[in-house]
């Protein structure tokens, strides 16, 4: 099958062999999202939330020329506390694997790893998307392109609010990526409950979501299904407060000449400084709440597959 060595955690391997639900998780959010030790603490809570939802977590990383499918506590601690572990998106993956060093996977590269390992579900809070000003920078996250190539269901709280969410949704539509919003009318905006943009489809029933995922693949698509779940209203950041901070952060990024794959981390940090740490708290909370829903939906999907096999 694959020539790339996978180090699959025992618990993950067992769950996959039994047909039980597994949810893949990215590690870039650990190394490039939050400061130590909040990042490690959040990673454990995110894994706990997946379990609470009824699935086994598999945090993805790269190390020693191998893909880690389910990082150990020691791996997570090391990734969280070691400065300079590179952000590895899909196109960086063959290089970091060949060199043998550690690497933190984005949404895009985590999907590549999940598919190789046979994990049909992935969860993260805010996916990448079309950046504001993309009409001149052409900065569109590889996350979106990877959705057209990886047969994995992606559970998220929409896309990061630093992005152009209208263009992000247009891109997903153009690329034939199904988008359903679980128990909400709108496309969420990361730690803000709504982007103000209506989702094309609302589904309130987890079993129906499982059927959507299977239908998409049964129709011959080797691509992702995006399922959004909004952050809890009481923990969400007010949209106007967030938008004002994002605008200021964009001005600062322009002034500092930040671009390319460094912009996401820069903007998230700047927004956090502007809001006095409010958004980092919300980022941690939404990672956890999304992971729990990811676990529930993955469990519903695994049940659906098992019942299909019995018939
Ligand atoms: N969440 C964070 N910080 C990040 C990201 C998420 O708090 O840096 C990441 C995710 O890993 C996502 C990536 O896949 O940003 C997208 O980056 P880009 O726009 O460069 O493709
Ligand atoms: Mn980019």
Coordinates of C-alpha atoms and ligand atoms in Angstrom, one line a residue:
X1 CA 0.0 0.0 0.0
X2 CA 2.0 3.0 1.2
X3 CA 5.7 3.3 1.1
X4 CA 5.7 5.8 3.8
X5 CA 6.2 4.3 7.3
X6 CA 3.3 4.9 9.7
X7 CA 3.7 4.6 13.4
X8 CA 0.1 3.9 14.5
X9 CA -0.6 4.1 18.2
X10 CA -1.9 0.7 19.6
X11 CA -5.2 2.2 20.7
X12 CA -5.8 3.7 17.2
X13 CA -4.8 0.5 15.4
X14 CA -7.1 -1.5 17.6
X15 CA -10.1 0.8 17.0
X16 CA -9.5 0.8 13.3
X17 CA -9.3 -3.0 13.3
X18 CA -12.6 -3.2 15.2
X19 CA -14.4 -0.7 13.0
X20 CA -14.7 1.8 15.9
X21 CA -14.5 5.6 15.4
X22 CA -11.2 7.4 15.2
X23 CA -10.7 11.1 14.8
X24 CA -7.5 12.5 13.4
X25 CA -6.2 15.8 14.8
X26 CA -3.5 18.2 13.5
X27 CA -0.4 19.1 15.4
X28 CA 0.4 22.5 13.8
X29 CA -2.1 24.0 16.2
X30 CA 0.1 22.7 19.1
X31 CA 3.4 24.2 17.7
X32 CA 2.1 27.3 15.9
X33 CA -1.2 28.0 17.5
X34 CA -0.7 28.5 21.2
X35 CA 2.1 29.2 23.7
X36 CA 3.6 26.5 25.9
X37 CA 2.2 25.0 28.3
X38 CA -1.3 26.0 27.1
X39 CA -0.7 24.2 23.8
X40 CA 0.1 20.9 25.5
X41 CA -2.8 21.2 28.0
X42 CA -5.2 22.0 25.2
X43 CA -3.9 19.1 23.1
X44 CA -4.7 16.7 25.9
X45 CA -8.1 18.3 26.4
X46 CA -8.9 18.0 22.7
X47 CA -8.0 14.3 22.8
X48 CA -10.2 14.0 25.9
X49 CA -13.1 15.7 24.1
X50 CA -12.8 13.3 21.1
X51 CA -13.1 10.4 23.7
X52 CA -16.0 12.2 25.3
X53 CA -17.7 12.2 22.0
X54 CA -17.3 8.5 21.6
X55 CA -14.2 8.1 19.4
X56 CA -10.4 7.5 19.7
X57 CA -8.2 10.5 19.0
X58 CA -5.2 10.3 16.7
X59 CA -3.0 13.4 16.8
X60 CA -0.9 13.4 13.6
X61 CA 2.8 14.5 13.4
X62 CA 6.0 13.8 11.4
X63 CA 9.1 12.5 13.0
X64 CA 12.2 10.5 12.0
X65 CA 10.9 10.0 8.4
X66 CA 7.7 8.5 9.6
X67 CA 4.1 9.7 10.0
X68 CA 2.9 9.5 13.6
X69 CA -0.7 8.4 13.7
X70 CA -1.7 9.0 17.3
X71 CA 1.1 10.9 19.1
X72 CA 2.1 9.7 22.6
X73 CA 2.0 12.0 25.6
X74 CA 5.8 12.3 25.3
X75 CA 5.5 13.3 21.6
X76 CA 2.9 15.9 22.4
X77 CA 5.0 17.3 25.3
X78 CA 8.1 17.5 23.0
X79 CA 6.2 19.1 20.1
X80 CA 4.6 21.6 22.5
X81 CA 7.8 22.6 24.2
X82 CA 10.4 22.5 21.4
X83 CA 10.7 25.8 19.6
X84 CA 11.2 25.8 15.8
X85 CA 9.4 22.6 14.8
X86 CA 8.4 23.5 11.2
X87 CA 4.8 23.9 9.9
X88 CA 4.3 21.1 7.4
X89 CA 1.6 21.4 4.9
X90 CA 0.9 18.9 2.1
X91 CA 3.6 20.1 -0.2
X92 CA 6.3 20.1 2.6
X93 CA 5.5 16.6 3.7
X94 CA 7.8 14.6 1.3
X95 CA 10.7 16.9 2.1
X96 CA 10.3 16.7 5.9
X97 CA 9.9 13.0 5.7
X98 CA 13.0 12.6 3.6
X99 CA 15.1 14.8 5.9
X100 CA 13.9 12.9 9.0
X101 CA 13.2 15.8 11.3
X102 CA 10.1 16.6 13.3
X103 CA 7.2 18.4 11.7
X104 CA 3.8 19.7 12.7
X105 CA 1.0 18.9 10.4
X106 CA -1.5 21.4 9.2
X107 CA -5.1 20.5 8.3
X108 CA -4.0 19.6 4.8
X109 CA -1.1 17.3 5.6
X110 CA -3.0 15.7 8.5
X111 CA -5.7 14.7 6.0
X112 CA -3.0 13.0 3.8
X113 CA -1.8 11.1 6.8
X114 CA -5.4 10.2 8.0
X115 CA -6.2 8.8 4.6
X116 CA -3.1 6.7 4.5
X117 CA -3.9 5.3 7.9
X118 CA -7.6 4.6 7.0
X119 CA -9.1 7.2 9.3
X120 CA -12.2 8.7 7.8
X121 CA -12.7 11.6 10.3
X122 CA -10.7 14.6 11.2
X123 CA -11.4 17.6 13.5
X124 CA -9.9 21.0 14.0
X125 CA -11.4 24.4 15.0
X126 CA -10.7 26.7 12.1
X127 CA -9.7 25.4 8.7
X128 CA -7.5 27.4 6.4
X129 CA -9.1 29.1 3.4
X130 CA -8.9 32.0 0.9
X131 CA -7.0 34.8 2.5
X132 CA -8.2 38.4 2.4
X133 CA -6.6 40.1 -0.6
X134 CA -6.1 36.7 -2.3
X135 CA -7.1 38.4 -5.6
X136 CA -3.6 40.0 -5.6
X137 CA -1.6 37.6 -3.3
X138 CA -3.1 34.4 -4.6
X139 CA -2.9 33.1 -1.1
X140 CA -5.3 30.3 -0.8
X141 CA -4.6 27.7 1.9
X142 CA -3.6 24.2 0.7
X143 CA -6.2 23.0 3.2
X144 CA -8.9 23.8 0.6
X145 CA -7.0 22.1 -2.3
X146 CA -6.4 19.1 -0.1
X147 CA -10.1 18.8 0.5
X148 CA -10.5 18.0 -3.2
X149 CA -8.0 15.1 -2.9
X150 CA -8.5 13.4 0.5
X151 CA -11.4 11.1 1.3
X152 CA -11.8 12.3 4.9
X153 CA -14.8 14.0 6.6
X154 CA -13.6 17.3 8.2
X155 CA -15.4 18.6 11.3
X156 CA -14.6 22.2 12.0
X157 CA -16.0 25.5 13.4
X158 CA -15.8 27.0 9.9
X159 CA -12.8 28.7 8.7
X160 CA -10.5 31.2 10.5
X161 CA -12.0 34.6 10.8
X162 CA -8.7 36.2 9.6
X163 CA -9.8 34.9 6.1
X164 CA -12.2 36.0 3.5
X165 CA -15.1 33.6 4.4
X166 CA -17.2 34.5 1.4
X167 CA -14.4 33.6 -1.0
X168 CA -13.6 30.5 1.1
X169 CA -17.2 29.3 0.6
X170 CA -17.2 30.0 -3.1
X171 CA -14.0 28.0 -3.5
X172 CA -15.5 25.0 -1.7
X173 CA -18.6 25.2 -4.0
X174 CA -16.5 25.5 -7.2
X175 CA -14.4 22.5 -6.1
X176 CA -17.5 20.4 -5.5
X177 CA -16.8 19.9 -1.7
X178 CA -20.0 19.2 0.1
X179 CA -20.6 21.6 3.1
X180 CA -23.1 20.8 5.8
X181 CA -23.7 22.7 9.0
X182 CA -24.5 20.6 11.9
X183 CA -27.2 22.1 14.1
X184 CA -26.7 25.7 12.9
X185 CA -28.0 27.8 10.0
X186 CA -24.8 29.7 9.3
X187 CA -21.2 29.0 8.4
X188 CA -19.3 29.6 11.7
X189 CA -16.2 31.8 11.9
X190 CA -13.8 29.9 14.2
X191 CA -14.4 31.3 17.7
X192 CA -17.3 33.5 16.5
X193 CA -20.5 31.5 16.3
X194 CA -21.5 32.9 12.9
X195 CA -19.8 34.4 9.9
X196 CA -23.1 36.0 8.9
X197 CA -23.1 33.7 5.8
X198 CA -25.8 31.2 5.5
X199 CA -24.7 27.6 5.1
X200 CA -26.0 25.8 2.0
X201 CA -27.3 22.9 4.2
X202 CA -28.3 22.5 7.8
X203 CA -28.5 19.0 9.2
X204 CA -29.4 18.3 12.9
X205 CA -29.2 14.5 12.9
X206 CA -25.8 12.8 13.3
X207 CA -27.0 9.7 11.4
X208 CA -28.0 11.8 8.5
X209 CA -24.6 13.4 8.4
X210 CA -23.0 9.9 8.4
X211 CA -25.2 9.1 5.3
X212 CA -24.1 12.3 3.6
X213 CA -20.5 11.3 4.0
X214 CA -21.0 7.7 2.7
X215 CA -23.1 9.0 -0.2
X216 CA -20.4 11.4 -1.3
X217 CA -17.9 8.6 -1.4
X218 CA -20.3 6.0 -2.8
X219 CA -20.8 8.4 -5.7
X220 CA -17.1 8.0 -6.6
X221 CA -15.6 11.1 -5.0
X222 CA -12.2 10.8 -3.5
X223 CA -12.6 14.1 -1.7
X224 CA -13.6 15.6 1.7
X225 CA -16.9 16.5 3.2
X226 CA -16.8 19.6 5.3
X227 CA -19.1 19.6 8.4
X228 CA -19.3 22.7 10.5
X229 CA -20.3 23.0 14.1
X230 CA -20.5 26.4 15.8
X231 CA -18.7 27.3 19.0
X232 CA -21.0 27.5 22.0
X233 CA -22.7 30.9 22.0
X234 CA -21.7 31.7 25.6
X235 CA -18.0 31.1 24.9
X236 CA -17.9 32.7 21.5
X237 CA -16.2 36.1 20.8
X238 CA -18.4 38.9 19.6
X239 CA -18.1 39.2 15.8
X240 CA -17.6 42.9 15.8
X241 CA -14.9 42.8 18.4
X242 CA -13.1 40.1 16.5
X243 CA -13.5 41.8 13.1
X244 CA -12.1 45.1 14.5
X245 CA -9.1 43.2 15.8
X246 CA -8.5 41.3 12.5
X247 CA -8.5 44.6 10.6
X248 CA -5.9 46.0 12.9
X249 CA -3.8 42.8 12.7
X250 CA -4.0 42.9 8.8
X251 CA -2.6 46.5 8.9
X252 CA 0.2 45.4 11.2
X253 CA 1.0 42.4 8.9
X254 CA 1.2 44.7 5.9
X255 CA 3.5 47.1 7.8
X256 CA 5.8 44.2 8.9
X257 CA 5.8 42.7 5.4
X258 CA 4.5 39.3 6.6
X259 CA 3.3 36.9 3.9
X260 CA 3.2 33.3 2.7
X261 CA 2.9 30.5 5.2
X262 CA 3.9 32.8 8.1
X263 CA 0.8 35.0 7.8
X264 CA -1.7 32.7 9.6
X265 CA 0.3 32.5 12.8
X266 CA 1.2 36.2 12.7
X267 CA -2.4 37.3 12.4
X268 CA -3.7 34.9 15.1
X269 CA -1.1 36.2 17.5
X270 CA -1.7 39.9 16.6
X271 CA -5.5 39.5 17.1
X272 CA -4.8 37.9 20.4
X273 CA -2.6 40.8 21.6
X274 CA -5.2 43.3 20.4
X275 CA -8.0 41.5 22.3
X276 CA -5.9 41.1 25.5
X277 CA -5.7 37.3 25.3
X278 CA -9.4 36.9 24.8
X279 CA -9.1 35.1 21.4
X280 CA -6.5 32.6 22.5
X281 CA -8.8 31.5 25.3
X282 CA -11.6 31.2 22.8
X283 CA -9.3 29.4 20.3
X284 CA -8.6 26.8 23.0
X285 CA -12.3 26.4 23.9
X286 CA -13.4 26.0 20.3
X287 CA -10.7 23.4 19.6
X288 CA -12.2 21.4 22.4
X289 CA -15.8 21.8 21.6
X290 CA -15.2 21.0 17.9
X291 CA -13.3 17.9 18.8
X292 CA -16.2 16.6 20.9
X293 CA -18.7 17.0 18.1
X294 CA -16.1 15.4 15.8
X295 CA -16.0 12.4 18.1
X296 CA -19.9 12.2 18.1
X297 CA -20.1 12.4 14.3
X298 CA -17.3 9.9 13.8
X299 CA -19.0 7.5 16.2
X300 CA -22.3 7.9 14.3
X301 CA -20.4 7.3 11.0
X302 CA -18.7 4.1 12.4
X303 CA -22.1 2.8 13.6
X304 CA -23.5 3.5 10.1
X305 CA -20.7 1.6 8.4
X306 CA -21.0 -1.4 10.8
X307 CA -24.8 -1.6 10.3
X308 CA -24.2 -1.4 6.5
X309 CA -21.9 -4.4 6.8
X310 CA -24.4 -6.5 8.7
X311 CA -27.1 -6.0 6.1
Ligands
LIG1 N1 -4.7 27.3 14.2 C1 -3.9 28.1 14.8 N2 -2.7 28.4 14.1 C2 -2.4 27.9 12.9 C3 -3.4 27.0 12.3 C4 -4.5 26.7 13.0 O1 -4.1 28.5 15.9 O2 -1.4 28.2 12.4 C5 -3.1 26.4 11.0 C6 -3.8 25.1 10.7 O3 -2.8 24.1 10.8 C7 -4.2 25.3 9.2 C8 -3.1 26.2 8.7 O4 -4.2 24.0 8.5 O5 -3.0 27.1 9.8 C9 -3.4 26.9 7.4 O6 -2.3 27.7 7.1 P1 -2.2 28.3 5.7 O7 -3.2 29.4 5.6 O8 -0.8 28.9 5.6 O9 -2.4 27.2 4.7
LIG2 MN1 -0.9 30.4 2.3

